Short mmCIF file of C-alpha atoms in Angstrom, two decimals:
data_model
loop_
_atom_site.label_atom_id
_atom_site.label_comp_id
_atom_site.label_asym_id
_atom_site.label_seq_id
_atom_site.Cartn_x
_atom_site.Cartn_y
_atom_site.Cartn_z
CA GLN P 1 -48.28 -117.69 93.56
CA LYS P 2 -51.02 -117.86 90.94
CA GLU P 3 -49.98 -118.51 87.38
CA VAL P 4 -51.89 -115.43 86.23
CA GLU P 5 -52.41 -112.38 88.43
CA GLN P 6 -55.02 -109.76 87.66
CA ASP P 7 -56.15 -106.91 89.88
CA PRO P 8 -59.89 -107.44 90.45
CA GLY P 9 -60.59 -103.74 90.85
CA PRO P 10 -63.21 -102.42 90.80
CA LEU P 11 -62.03 -99.70 88.46
CA SER P 12 -64.23 -96.67 87.86
CA VAL P 13 -63.45 -94.03 85.22
CA PRO P 14 -65.32 -91.14 83.58
CA GLU P 15 -66.57 -91.46 80.04
CA GLY P 16 -63.85 -90.64 77.53
CA ALA P 17 -60.97 -91.71 79.75
CA ILE P 18 -58.19 -94.04 78.68
CA VAL P 19 -58.40 -97.32 80.58
CA SER P 20 -55.41 -99.53 81.28
CA LEU P 21 -55.97 -103.13 82.35
CA ASN P 22 -53.07 -105.42 83.20
CA CYS P 23 -52.07 -108.98 84.00
CA THR P 24 -48.83 -110.56 85.06
CA TYR P 25 -47.92 -114.19 84.70
CA SER P 26 -45.25 -116.61 85.83
CA ASN P 27 -45.11 -119.26 83.08
CA SER P 28 -42.61 -118.17 80.43
CA ALA P 29 -43.96 -120.84 78.05
CA PHE P 30 -47.20 -118.93 77.46
CA GLN P 31 -47.33 -117.78 73.87
CA TYR P 32 -51.00 -117.01 73.19
CA PHE P 33 -52.59 -114.09 74.98
CA MET P 34 -56.25 -113.16 74.98
CA TRP P 35 -58.53 -110.54 76.46
CA TYR P 36 -62.19 -111.34 77.03
CA ARG P 37 -65.05 -109.02 77.98
CA GLN P 38 -67.79 -110.42 80.18
CA TYR P 39 -71.02 -108.62 80.90
CA SER P 40 -72.88 -109.50 84.07
CA ARG P 41 -74.38 -113.02 83.99
CA LYS P 42 -73.15 -113.61 80.44
CA GLY P 43 -70.42 -115.68 78.86
CA PRO P 44 -67.07 -114.06 78.02
CA GLU P 45 -66.57 -112.76 74.49
CA LEU P 46 -63.17 -112.54 72.84
CA LEU P 47 -61.89 -108.99 72.40
CA MET P 48 -58.26 -109.35 71.42
CA TYR P 49 -55.91 -112.19 70.59
CA THR P 50 -52.13 -111.84 70.36
CA TYR P 51 -49.44 -114.35 69.58
CA SER P 52 -46.08 -113.85 71.31
CA SER P 53 -44.88 -110.32 71.99
CA GLY P 54 -45.91 -107.03 70.49
CA ASN P 55 -48.90 -104.79 70.08
CA LYS P 56 -52.23 -105.28 68.38
CA GLU P 57 -54.82 -102.61 67.75
CA ASP P 58 -58.50 -102.98 66.96
CA GLY P 59 -60.53 -99.79 66.97
CA ARG P 60 -60.45 -98.30 70.46
CA PHE P 61 -58.69 -101.35 71.90
CA THR P 62 -54.93 -102.01 72.01
CA ALA P 63 -53.35 -105.14 73.44
CA GLN P 64 -49.70 -105.22 74.44
CA VAL P 65 -47.57 -108.20 75.39
CA ASP P 66 -44.17 -107.88 77.03
CA LYS P 67 -42.82 -111.40 77.39
CA SER P 68 -39.56 -110.24 78.92
CA SER P 69 -41.49 -108.76 81.83
CA LYS P 70 -44.28 -111.38 81.74
CA TYR P 71 -46.81 -108.56 81.55
CA ILE P 72 -49.77 -107.94 79.29
CA SER P 73 -52.01 -104.91 78.97
CA LEU P 74 -55.27 -103.88 77.38
CA PHE P 75 -55.87 -100.20 76.67
CA ILE P 76 -59.30 -98.79 75.93
CA ARG P 77 -59.38 -95.33 74.38
CA ASP P 78 -62.35 -92.97 74.58
CA SER P 79 -64.08 -95.31 77.02
CA GLN P 80 -67.87 -95.55 76.85
CA PRO P 81 -70.49 -96.60 79.40
CA SER P 82 -71.08 -99.66 77.21
CA ASP P 83 -67.50 -100.74 78.02
CA SER P 84 -68.60 -101.35 81.62
CA ALA P 85 -67.95 -105.05 82.16
CA THR P 86 -65.47 -107.47 83.66
CA TYR P 87 -62.32 -107.93 81.59
CA LEU P 88 -60.55 -111.27 81.75
CA CYS P 89 -57.03 -111.92 80.58
CA ALA P 90 -56.18 -115.42 79.44
CA MET P 91 -53.07 -117.11 78.15
CA SER P 92 -51.95 -120.51 77.03
CA VAL P 93 -49.11 -122.59 75.73
CA ASN P 94 -51.58 -124.53 73.58
CA ASN P 95 -55.30 -124.10 73.25
CA ASN P 96 -56.23 -126.75 75.79
CA ASP P 97 -54.42 -125.28 78.76
CA MET P 98 -55.86 -121.79 78.96
CA ARG P 99 -55.15 -119.94 82.19
CA PHE P 100 -57.44 -117.09 83.14
CA GLY P 101 -57.01 -114.12 85.39
CA ALA P 102 -59.71 -113.44 87.97
CA GLY P 103 -61.03 -110.49 85.96
CA THR P 104 -61.10 -106.72 86.51
CA ARG P 105 -64.49 -105.11 86.93
CA LEU P 106 -64.66 -101.80 85.03
CA THR P 107 -67.33 -99.12 85.31
CA VAL P 108 -67.37 -96.19 82.90
CA LYS P 109 -69.51 -93.37 84.26
CA PRO P 110 -71.38 -91.03 81.89
CA ASP J 1 -77.16 -117.92 63.51
CA GLY J 2 -74.03 -119.80 64.56
CA GLY J 3 -73.19 -120.06 68.22
CA ILE J 4 -73.16 -121.96 71.45
CA THR J 5 -76.26 -122.53 73.54
CA GLN J 6 -76.39 -123.64 77.13
CA SER J 7 -79.42 -124.74 79.08
CA PRO J 8 -80.88 -124.18 81.50
CA LYS J 9 -79.84 -120.63 82.36
CA TYR J 10 -80.50 -121.26 86.08
CA LEU J 11 -80.50 -124.62 87.81
CA PHE J 12 -81.21 -125.55 91.38
CA ARG J 13 -80.09 -128.82 92.86
CA LYS J 14 -80.71 -130.52 96.14
CA GLU J 15 -77.77 -132.06 97.91
CA GLY J 16 -77.15 -135.62 96.78
CA GLN J 17 -78.65 -135.16 93.32
CA ASN J 18 -76.92 -135.43 89.98
CA VAL J 19 -77.73 -132.75 87.42
CA THR J 20 -76.81 -132.43 83.76
CA LEU J 21 -75.99 -129.16 82.03
CA SER J 22 -76.51 -128.96 78.30
CA CYS J 23 -74.11 -127.44 75.77
CA GLU J 24 -74.77 -127.37 72.02
CA GLN J 25 -72.80 -125.68 69.23
CA ASN J 26 -73.49 -125.26 65.52
CA LEU J 27 -70.11 -123.76 64.65
CA ASN J 28 -68.75 -127.06 63.35
CA HIS J 29 -66.00 -126.86 65.96
CA ASP J 30 -64.06 -129.98 66.86
CA ALA J 31 -62.99 -128.96 70.36
CA MET J 32 -65.29 -128.24 73.27
CA TYR J 33 -64.62 -127.25 76.88
CA TRP J 34 -66.30 -126.88 80.25
CA TYR J 35 -65.19 -124.25 82.74
CA ARG J 36 -66.30 -123.28 86.18
CA GLN J 37 -66.29 -119.63 87.29
CA ASP J 38 -66.33 -118.62 90.95
CA PRO J 39 -66.26 -115.06 92.31
CA GLY J 40 -62.74 -113.68 92.55
CA GLN J 41 -61.24 -116.60 90.65
CA GLY J 42 -60.33 -117.15 87.07
CA LEU J 43 -62.14 -119.68 84.94
CA ARG J 44 -61.00 -123.21 85.75
CA LEU J 45 -61.08 -126.03 83.24
CA ILE J 46 -63.20 -129.04 84.18
CA TYR J 47 -63.09 -131.20 81.02
CA TYR J 48 -62.29 -130.78 77.37
CA SER J 49 -62.89 -132.80 74.24
CA GLN J 50 -60.80 -132.73 71.09
CA ILE J 51 -63.10 -134.87 69.01
CA VAL J 52 -66.20 -137.03 69.21
CA ASN J 53 -65.96 -139.92 71.68
CA ASP J 54 -62.85 -138.45 73.27
CA PHE J 55 -62.48 -136.24 76.32
CA GLN J 56 -59.79 -135.37 78.86
CA LYS J 57 -59.82 -134.20 82.45
CA GLY J 58 -58.97 -130.62 83.17
CA ASP J 59 -57.71 -129.11 86.40
CA ILE J 60 -60.82 -129.74 88.51
CA ALA J 61 -62.55 -132.83 87.06
CA GLU J 62 -63.37 -134.52 90.38
CA GLY J 63 -67.14 -134.82 90.90
CA TYR J 64 -67.93 -134.13 87.23
CA SER J 65 -68.49 -136.32 84.18
CA VAL J 66 -68.98 -135.61 80.47
CA SER J 67 -69.80 -137.35 77.22
CA ARG J 68 -69.19 -136.46 73.59
CA GLU J 69 -71.39 -138.68 71.45
CA LYS J 70 -72.05 -135.99 68.85
CA LYS J 71 -69.83 -133.24 67.51
CA GLU J 72 -72.42 -130.62 68.39
CA SER J 73 -73.07 -131.67 71.98
CA PHE J 74 -70.94 -131.82 75.15
CA PRO J 75 -73.14 -132.27 78.24
CA LEU J 76 -71.70 -131.94 81.74
CA THR J 77 -73.03 -133.93 84.70
CA VAL J 78 -72.42 -132.55 88.16
CA THR J 79 -72.52 -135.54 90.47
CA SER J 80 -73.23 -135.73 94.17
CA ALA J 81 -69.51 -136.30 94.67
CA GLN J 82 -68.82 -132.63 93.81
CA LYS J 83 -68.58 -131.06 97.25
CA ASN J 84 -69.08 -127.43 96.31
CA PRO J 85 -71.00 -127.31 93.02
CA THR J 86 -72.59 -123.87 93.35
CA ALA J 87 -70.95 -121.83 90.56
CA PHE J 88 -71.36 -120.36 87.09
CA TYR J 89 -70.62 -122.99 84.43
CA LEU J 90 -69.38 -122.00 81.00
CA CYS J 91 -69.11 -124.12 77.88
CA ALA J 92 -66.77 -123.12 75.07
CA SER J 93 -65.69 -124.41 71.69
CA SER J 94 -62.87 -123.85 69.23
CA LEU J 95 -62.07 -124.99 65.71
CA SER J 96 -59.25 -127.24 66.85
CA ILE J 97 -57.40 -127.98 70.03
CA ALA J 98 -54.05 -128.12 68.25
CA ALA J 99 -54.24 -124.75 66.54
CA PRO J 100 -54.15 -121.45 68.46
CA ASN J 101 -57.73 -120.58 67.69
CA GLU J 102 -59.87 -118.51 69.98
CA GLN J 103 -62.48 -120.15 72.14
CA PHE J 104 -66.08 -119.02 71.84
CA PHE J 105 -68.18 -119.16 74.99
CA GLY J 106 -71.82 -119.92 75.63
CA PRO J 107 -74.02 -117.76 77.88
CA GLY J 108 -73.48 -119.96 80.95
CA THR J 109 -75.56 -121.90 83.47
CA ARG J 110 -75.76 -120.77 87.06
CA LEU J 111 -76.05 -123.78 89.36
CA THR J 112 -77.17 -123.37 92.95
CA VAL J 113 -77.24 -126.15 95.50
CA LEU J 114 -80.07 -125.80 97.99
#
């Protein structure tokens, strides 16, 4: 079993839809949770960063962490074609042991 | 502009050759990292460095070597001992390895073995 599981998709939605991206994990010691967006042939860029459990909102993006279920989510409201990218979840106990999901490829169609 | 630069963007290597990938940052970050990204897999940590003249092996260090002679620079050498080096290589940095700071990534180098 991988430490971090993420459905690779691909996921295709119409413009304006609400997108839900998810990861599950097995290591209960993880306490830092990140979501990165990666455009094709580019490096990942940090979207959201959450410590421990709870929700965090930033514009159209909401990150949720449920430590009891070992489950994290990223919601994108009013999705735009420019949101088309691969979304990577990542988590760590400390900053030098980051574990990444395989990434979910999202396409938002106009 | 502050950021991380990687060069070259594309690199081709013949079997049996060593190649060095460059990573430079002007963010004044102490910690730097090298990851490898393969299709369908998460990023995997090759090496990381907490401070100048110090570095530690990550999960897949075999066949790779690094140096950290300057704070700004963390080059990665892919040696001939790396059996399957074709991949997308990403360098990252963060303020500190002890604090839960986010890692910032460079644009990547795509290495292809011919």
